[in-house]
Coordinates of C-alpha atoms and ligand atoms in Angstrom, one line a residue:
M1 CA 7.9 -9.5 13.5
N2 CA 4.4 -9.1 15.4
T3 CA 2.6 -10.1 12.7
A4 CA -0.1 -11.8 15.0
Q5 CA -1.6 -8.0 15.6
F6 CA -3.5 -9.1 12.0
I7 CA -5.2 -12.0 12.6
P8 CA -8.2 -11.4 13.7
E9 CA -9.2 -13.2 17.3
T10 CA -13.0 -12.6 18.6
L11 CA -15.3 -11.3 15.5
S12 CA -18.0 -10.4 17.4
E13 CA -20.8 -9.8 15.0
I14 CA -22.6 -12.0 12.0
V15 CA -22.8 -10.1 8.9
A16 CA -24.8 -12.0 6.0
D17 CA -24.5 -9.8 2.6
V18 CA -22.6 -6.7 2.2
V19 CA -21.3 -4.6 -0.5
F20 CA -18.3 -2.2 -1.1
T21 CA -16.9 0.1 -3.2
W22 CA -13.5 1.4 -2.6
K23 CA -11.6 4.1 -4.5
T24 CA -7.4 3.6 -3.7
P25 CA -4.8 5.3 -6.3
S26 CA -1.7 4.5 -7.9
N27 CA 1.3 5.8 -6.5
I28 CA 5.2 6.8 -8.2
A29 CA 8.1 5.9 -5.7
L30 CA 11.1 9.1 -5.7
V31 CA 12.8 6.3 -3.8
K32 CA 12.9 3.0 -5.3
Y33 CA 11.4 -0.3 -3.8
W34 CA 13.7 -3.3 -6.2
G35 CA 14.5 -6.3 -4.3
K36 CA 13.1 -8.0 -1.7
S37 CA 12.9 -11.3 0.8
N38 CA 10.1 -13.9 1.7
P39 CA 7.2 -12.9 2.6
Q40 CA 7.0 -9.6 0.2
I41 CA 9.8 -7.9 2.7
P42 CA 12.0 -5.1 1.2
K43 CA 15.5 -5.3 1.1
N44 CA 15.3 -0.9 1.7
A45 CA 12.2 1.5 2.5
S46 CA 11.3 3.0 0.0
I47 CA 8.7 6.2 -0.7
S48 CA 6.0 7.4 -2.7
F49 CA 4.0 9.7 -4.0
S50 CA 0.2 8.6 -4.0
L51 CA -1.9 9.6 -7.0
K52 CA -5.2 11.1 -7.4
N53 CA -6.7 10.7 -10.4
C54 CA -5.0 7.3 -11.5
H55 CA -7.1 5.3 -9.8
T56 CA -8.8 1.3 -9.4
I57 CA -12.2 1.4 -8.4
T58 CA -13.4 -2.1 -7.0
T59 CA -16.5 -2.9 -5.6
I60 CA -17.1 -6.3 -3.7
E61 CA -20.6 -8.4 -3.0
F62 CA -20.0 -10.6 0.1
S63 CA -23.0 -12.9 0.1
K64 CA -22.4 -15.0 3.1
K65 CA -22.1 -19.1 2.5
E66 CA -21.5 -22.0 4.4
K67 CA -17.6 -22.6 5.5
T68 CA -15.4 -24.0 2.5
T69 CA -11.8 -25.0 2.7
A70 CA -11.1 -23.2 -1.1
V71 CA -12.0 -19.6 -2.1
D72 CA -14.7 -18.9 -3.8
F73 CA -14.7 -15.7 -6.0
E74 CA -15.8 -14.6 -9.3
L75 CA -13.7 -11.3 -11.1
Y76 CA -14.9 -9.4 -13.4
F77 CA -12.6 -6.1 -14.8
E78 CA -14.4 -3.3 -16.6
G79 CA -17.7 -5.5 -16.6
K80 CA -15.7 -8.6 -17.8
Q81 CA -15.3 -11.6 -16.4
K82 CA -10.9 -12.1 -16.3
Q83 CA -10.0 -15.5 -16.7
E84 CA -5.8 -14.1 -16.5
F85 CA -6.0 -11.6 -13.5
R86 CA -7.3 -14.7 -11.7
P87 CA -3.9 -16.2 -10.7
K88 CA -2.5 -14.1 -9.1
I89 CA -5.6 -13.2 -7.0
I90 CA -5.8 -16.4 -5.8
E91 CA -2.2 -16.5 -4.9
F92 CA -3.1 -12.7 -2.6
F93 CA -6.3 -14.8 -1.1
E94 CA -3.8 -17.5 0.1
R95 CA -1.1 -14.9 1.3
V96 CA -3.9 -12.9 3.5
E97 CA -5.9 -16.0 4.8
E98 CA -4.2 -16.5 8.0
Y99 CA -5.4 -12.6 8.5
C100 CA -8.6 -13.3 7.2
P101 CA -10.3 -16.5 7.3
Y102 CA -13.8 -15.0 7.2
I103 CA -13.2 -15.4 3.4
F104 CA -13.8 -18.9 3.7
E105 CA -17.4 -17.9 4.3
Y106 CA -18.3 -15.7 2.0
K107 CA -19.0 -15.8 -1.7
M108 CA -17.4 -13.3 -3.6
I109 CA -18.1 -11.2 -7.1
I110 CA -15.4 -8.9 -7.5
N111 CA -16.0 -6.2 -10.0
S112 CA -12.8 -3.5 -10.8
K113 CA -12.1 -1.2 -13.3
N114 CA -9.3 1.6 -13.9
S115 CA -9.3 5.2 -14.6
F116 CA -5.9 4.3 -16.8
P117 CA -5.8 3.3 -19.7
H118 CA -5.6 -0.8 -19.4
S119 CA -2.2 -1.8 -20.9
S120 CA -1.0 2.0 -21.1
G121 CA 1.6 0.4 -19.2
I122 CA 1.1 2.0 -16.4
A123 CA 1.4 -0.8 -13.4
S124 CA -2.7 -1.5 -11.8
S125 CA -1.4 -3.7 -9.4
A126 CA -0.5 -1.4 -6.6
S127 CA -4.3 0.0 -6.8
G128 CA -5.6 -2.9 -7.4
L129 CA -4.6 -5.2 -4.8
S130 CA -4.7 -2.2 -2.6
A131 CA -8.7 -1.5 -3.7
I132 CA -9.4 -5.6 -2.4
A133 CA -7.3 -5.0 0.9
M134 CA -9.8 -2.4 1.7
C135 CA -12.6 -3.7 0.9
L136 CA -11.5 -6.9 3.4
M137 CA -11.6 -4.6 6.2
S138 CA -14.9 -3.1 5.5
L139 CA -15.9 -6.5 6.1
E140 CA -14.1 -7.4 9.0
H141 CA -15.0 -4.3 10.3
E142 CA -18.5 -5.3 10.3
L143 CA -17.7 -8.1 12.0
N144 CA -15.7 -6.7 14.8
P145 CA -17.6 -3.0 14.9
S146 CA -14.5 -1.8 17.6
L147 CA -11.6 -2.5 14.9
T148 CA -10.0 1.6 14.8
K149 CA -9.8 3.8 12.1
E150 CA -5.9 3.1 12.2
F151 CA -5.6 -0.1 12.7
I152 CA -7.8 -0.7 10.0
Y153 CA -5.7 1.2 7.6
K154 CA -2.2 -0.1 9.1
K155 CA -3.7 -4.1 8.5
A156 CA -5.2 -3.0 4.5
S157 CA -2.3 -2.2 3.9
F158 CA -0.6 -5.3 5.6
L159 CA -2.5 -7.3 3.3
A160 CA -1.8 -5.2 0.0
R161 CA 1.8 -5.8 0.7
L162 CA 1.2 -9.6 0.5
G163 CA -0.2 -9.2 -2.5
S164 CA 2.2 -6.5 -4.3
G165 CA 5.0 -4.5 -2.8
S166 CA 4.0 -0.9 -3.9
A167 CA 0.7 -2.2 -3.1
S168 CA 1.4 -0.9 0.7
R169 CA 2.0 2.3 -0.3
S170 CA -1.5 2.9 -2.2
I171 CA -3.5 3.1 1.2
E172 CA -2.9 6.7 2.2
G173 CA -1.6 10.0 1.2
P174 CA 0.3 11.7 0.3
L175 CA 3.6 10.9 1.0
V176 CA 4.3 7.0 1.6
V177 CA 7.1 5.2 3.1
W178 CA 7.3 1.6 3.0
G179 CA 10.0 -0.5 4.7
K180 CA 12.0 0.0 8.4
H181 CA 14.0 3.3 8.8
P182 CA 16.2 4.3 11.8
A183 CA 15.2 8.1 10.4
I184 CA 11.5 7.1 10.1
S185 CA 9.6 6.8 13.2
G186 CA 6.9 4.6 12.8
S187 CA 7.9 2.5 9.7
S188 CA 7.7 -0.9 9.4
D189 CA 8.2 -3.4 6.6
L190 CA 5.2 -5.3 6.9
F191 CA 2.6 -2.3 6.1
G192 CA 3.0 1.7 4.3
I193 CA 2.6 4.6 7.1
Q194 CA 2.3 8.4 6.5
F195 CA 5.2 10.3 6.0
P196 CA 5.3 11.3 9.9
Y197 CA 7.1 14.6 9.2
K198 CA 5.6 18.4 8.7
V199 CA 6.1 18.1 4.6
H200 CA 6.9 21.5 2.7
P201 CA 4.5 23.7 1.4
V202 CA 6.4 23.2 -1.9
F203 CA 5.6 19.6 -2.7
K204 CA 1.9 20.7 -1.5
N205 CA -0.5 19.5 -4.4
Y206 CA 2.8 18.7 -7.2
Q207 CA 2.0 17.4 -10.5
D208 CA 2.8 14.0 -12.1
A209 CA 2.5 14.4 -15.9
I210 CA 2.9 10.5 -16.7
L211 CA 4.1 9.8 -20.2
L212 CA 3.0 6.9 -22.0
V213 CA 5.9 5.8 -24.5
D214 CA 5.3 2.0 -24.3
K215 CA 1.9 0.8 -23.4
G216 CA 3.0 -2.3 -24.1
E217 CA 3.2 -5.6 -21.9
K218 CA 6.3 -4.9 -19.6
Q219 CA 9.4 -6.6 -20.6
V220 CA 10.4 -7.8 -17.0
S221 CA 7.6 -8.0 -14.4
S222 CA 8.4 -7.0 -11.6
T223 CA 8.6 -10.7 -9.5
L224 CA 11.1 -11.6 -11.7
G225 CA 12.8 -7.9 -11.8
H226 CA 12.8 -8.4 -8.0
H227 CA 14.6 -11.5 -8.1
L228 CA 17.7 -10.3 -10.1
M229 CA 18.0 -8.3 -7.6
H230 CA 19.3 -12.4 -5.6
E231 CA 22.3 -12.5 -7.9
H232 CA 23.7 -9.0 -8.6
P233 CA 26.7 -7.8 -7.8
Y234 CA 25.9 -4.2 -6.7
A235 CA 22.2 -4.9 -4.4
E236 CA 24.1 -5.2 -1.5
N237 CA 25.0 -1.4 -2.1
R238 CA 22.1 -0.3 -3.7
F239 CA 20.3 -1.3 -0.8
Q240 CA 22.3 1.0 1.4
Q241 CA 22.2 3.8 -0.7
A242 CA 17.8 3.4 -1.1
N243 CA 17.6 3.5 3.0
E244 CA 20.9 6.6 3.3
N245 CA 18.4 8.0 -0.5
V246 CA 15.2 7.9 2.2
S247 CA 16.9 10.1 4.8
R248 CA 18.1 12.4 2.7
M249 CA 15.0 12.2 1.0
S250 CA 13.0 12.9 4.4
E251 CA 15.0 16.2 5.0
I252 CA 14.0 17.1 1.6
L253 CA 10.7 16.9 2.3
Q254 CA 10.7 18.8 4.8
N255 CA 12.5 21.5 3.8
G256 CA 11.9 22.2 0.5
D257 CA 15.1 21.7 -1.4
L258 CA 13.9 21.7 -5.1
K259 CA 17.7 21.2 -6.6
E260 CA 18.4 18.0 -4.2
F261 CA 14.8 16.8 -4.6
V262 CA 15.5 17.3 -8.5
N263 CA 18.8 15.5 -8.0
L264 CA 17.7 12.3 -5.7
V265 CA 14.9 11.7 -7.2
E266 CA 16.5 11.4 -11.3
S267 CA 19.4 9.7 -9.8
E268 CA 17.2 7.3 -7.7
A269 CA 15.0 6.4 -10.9
L270 CA 18.2 6.0 -13.3
T271 CA 20.2 3.8 -10.8
L272 CA 16.4 1.2 -10.6
H273 CA 17.3 1.1 -14.3
A274 CA 21.3 0.6 -14.0
M275 CA 20.4 -2.4 -11.8
M276 CA 18.4 -3.9 -14.7
L277 CA 21.7 -2.5 -16.8
A278 CA 23.6 -4.9 -14.8
S279 CA 22.1 -8.2 -13.5
T280 CA 21.8 -11.3 -15.0
P281 CA 19.4 -11.5 -17.6
Y282 CA 20.3 -8.2 -19.0
F283 CA 17.5 -5.8 -19.8
V284 CA 17.5 -2.3 -21.1
L285 CA 13.6 -1.2 -20.4
M286 CA 14.4 2.7 -21.9
K287 CA 12.8 3.1 -25.5
P288 CA 15.2 6.2 -27.7
N289 CA 11.8 8.0 -26.7
T290 CA 12.4 8.2 -23.4
L291 CA 16.0 9.2 -24.2
E292 CA 14.4 11.7 -26.1
I293 CA 12.6 12.7 -23.4
I294 CA 14.7 12.7 -20.5
N295 CA 17.7 15.2 -23.0
R296 CA 14.5 17.6 -23.3
I297 CA 13.3 18.0 -19.7
W298 CA 17.1 18.8 -18.7
A299 CA 17.4 21.4 -21.4
Y300 CA 14.1 22.9 -20.3
R301 CA 15.2 22.8 -16.8
K302 CA 18.7 24.5 -17.6
E303 CA 17.2 27.5 -19.5
H304 CA 13.6 28.2 -17.7
D305 CA 15.7 27.1 -13.8
S306 CA 12.4 25.2 -13.4
A307 CA 11.8 22.5 -11.1
L308 CA 11.2 19.7 -13.6
C309 CA 11.7 16.5 -12.9
F310 CA 11.5 12.4 -14.7
T311 CA 11.4 9.4 -12.6
L312 CA 10.9 6.2 -14.2
D313 CA 9.6 2.5 -13.3
A314 CA 10.4 -0.8 -14.6
G315 CA 9.3 0.7 -17.4
A316 CA 9.8 2.7 -20.4
N317 CA 7.1 5.5 -19.4
V318 CA 8.3 8.8 -18.0
H319 CA 7.0 10.0 -14.8
V320 CA 7.0 14.0 -15.2
L321 CA 7.4 16.0 -12.1
Y322 CA 7.0 19.7 -10.8
P323 CA 5.7 21.8 -8.9
E324 CA 1.8 23.3 -8.8
S325 CA 3.7 26.8 -9.9
E326 CA 5.4 26.0 -12.9
K327 CA 1.9 24.0 -13.8
E328 CA 0.9 26.1 -16.6
S329 CA 4.2 26.3 -18.3
V330 CA 5.5 23.0 -18.1
N331 CA 1.7 21.7 -19.7
Q332 CA 2.3 23.6 -22.2
F333 CA 5.8 22.4 -23.0
I334 CA 4.9 18.8 -22.3
E335 CA 2.0 20.1 -24.8
N336 CA 4.9 21.5 -27.5
Q337 CA 7.5 19.6 -27.4
L338 CA 7.3 15.9 -25.4
S339 CA 3.8 14.2 -26.5
R340 CA 5.2 14.0 -29.9
Y341 CA 7.7 11.4 -28.1
C342 CA 4.4 9.5 -26.4
Q343 CA 2.5 6.7 -28.0
K344 CA 0.0 8.4 -29.7
N345 CA 1.0 11.6 -28.2
H346 CA -0.5 9.7 -24.9
Y347 CA 0.4 11.2 -21.8
I348 CA -1.9 11.7 -18.1
C349 CA -2.1 14.6 -16.1
D350 CA -2.2 13.4 -12.3
N351 CA -1.0 15.4 -9.2
V352 CA -0.4 13.9 -5.2
G353 CA -3.5 12.9 -3.9
Y354 CA -4.6 11.7 -1.0
G355 CA -5.1 7.6 -0.3
A356 CA -8.2 5.7 -0.6
I357 CA -11.4 6.4 -0.7
Q358 CA -14.9 5.0 0.4
L359 CA -17.5 5.3 -2.2
Ligands
DP6_1 C1 9.8 -0.2 -9.9 O1 5.4 -3.5 -5.9 O2 5.3 -4.3 -8.8 O3 8.0 0.2 -9.5 O4 6.2 -7.1 -4.7 O5 6.5 -8.6 -6.6 O6 4.8 -7.5 -6.7 P1 6.2 -6.9 -6.1 O7 6.5 -6.4 -7.0 P2 5.9 -4.3 -7.7 O8 7.5 -3.6 -7.7 C2 7.2 -1.7 -7.8 C3 9.0 -1.7 -7.8 C4 9.0 -0.6 -8.9 C5 9.8 0.2 -7.6 C6 8.1 1.3 -6.6 O9 7.8 1.4 -7.0 O10 9.3 1.0 -5.4

């Protein structure tokens, strides 16, 4: 695998003090990544929608200093210093230092905030780490102005992946594939790429309402979750199925077959949870209200000949996906019939977005 392309050779410029701010999105996987090997290499390809409203905004102030052997940074989340987030960021810097050796020559003050409420059960590692990766690449661009935009995005996704696999899919949009796959030209295990084929217009501005069934801490961290796939009796079949599902999803995204889309997306979500039900140790991550919502979605779909469907991450919250043409009716259905199953009736209306934006 060609990781050498990401080790900078010439850094022609001297840059003293600079500040960059990036806004990067959360994403929701249609075909799931669950299982990896070192260093952050996925066991199967995955594909996701980038979101718009759920995002992280991160500013990094870089001040030039004497080169040191340890990374020197301060970390603020929503204005407050956050010691508990430091280990994940330290680990991230350790993984990327080979590719970003210049980080040892700067003091970094990192200020980050999320658009979605803290501890809403929405994973913030994807948007959080992709935002830091974009700030690093802005610095690298100053140090080497000859870098192309294409390379900057590719390397940002590569760096983000080293922090959190799904973060590699939070640089671009509206659809991103991560993981090498024969049917997706240009795909790689090292970074996410924009879905390279023409997408059917029915998926334009696709809607995602996130129903917050459980706002607590995640019951299973993704690190542990991925680890459970190592000794899992069904792992190999699952990885093969996921790759087949990426091929099927690629067809669906091009031909606009919403019935097939609904079947595949829901099957992926339930299979992810089935993997957790069948691991050692085992986990039930759905809550009673998750199932209430799923049953009501199925009843609504039947009654209204609708294309709404659900997907799940490794938790109890439900992402409700639907075409823009159904926005009004489905939003009413969510407000009137599904919001009661959310903690404090809380849900977030989002839709597909276009990736990282520099502010
Ligand atoms: C269930 O990207 O959070 O959301 O690489 O260990 O940081 P790490 O895992 P992470 O895993 C996400 C798993 C998932 C499915 C998906 O987003 O594809």
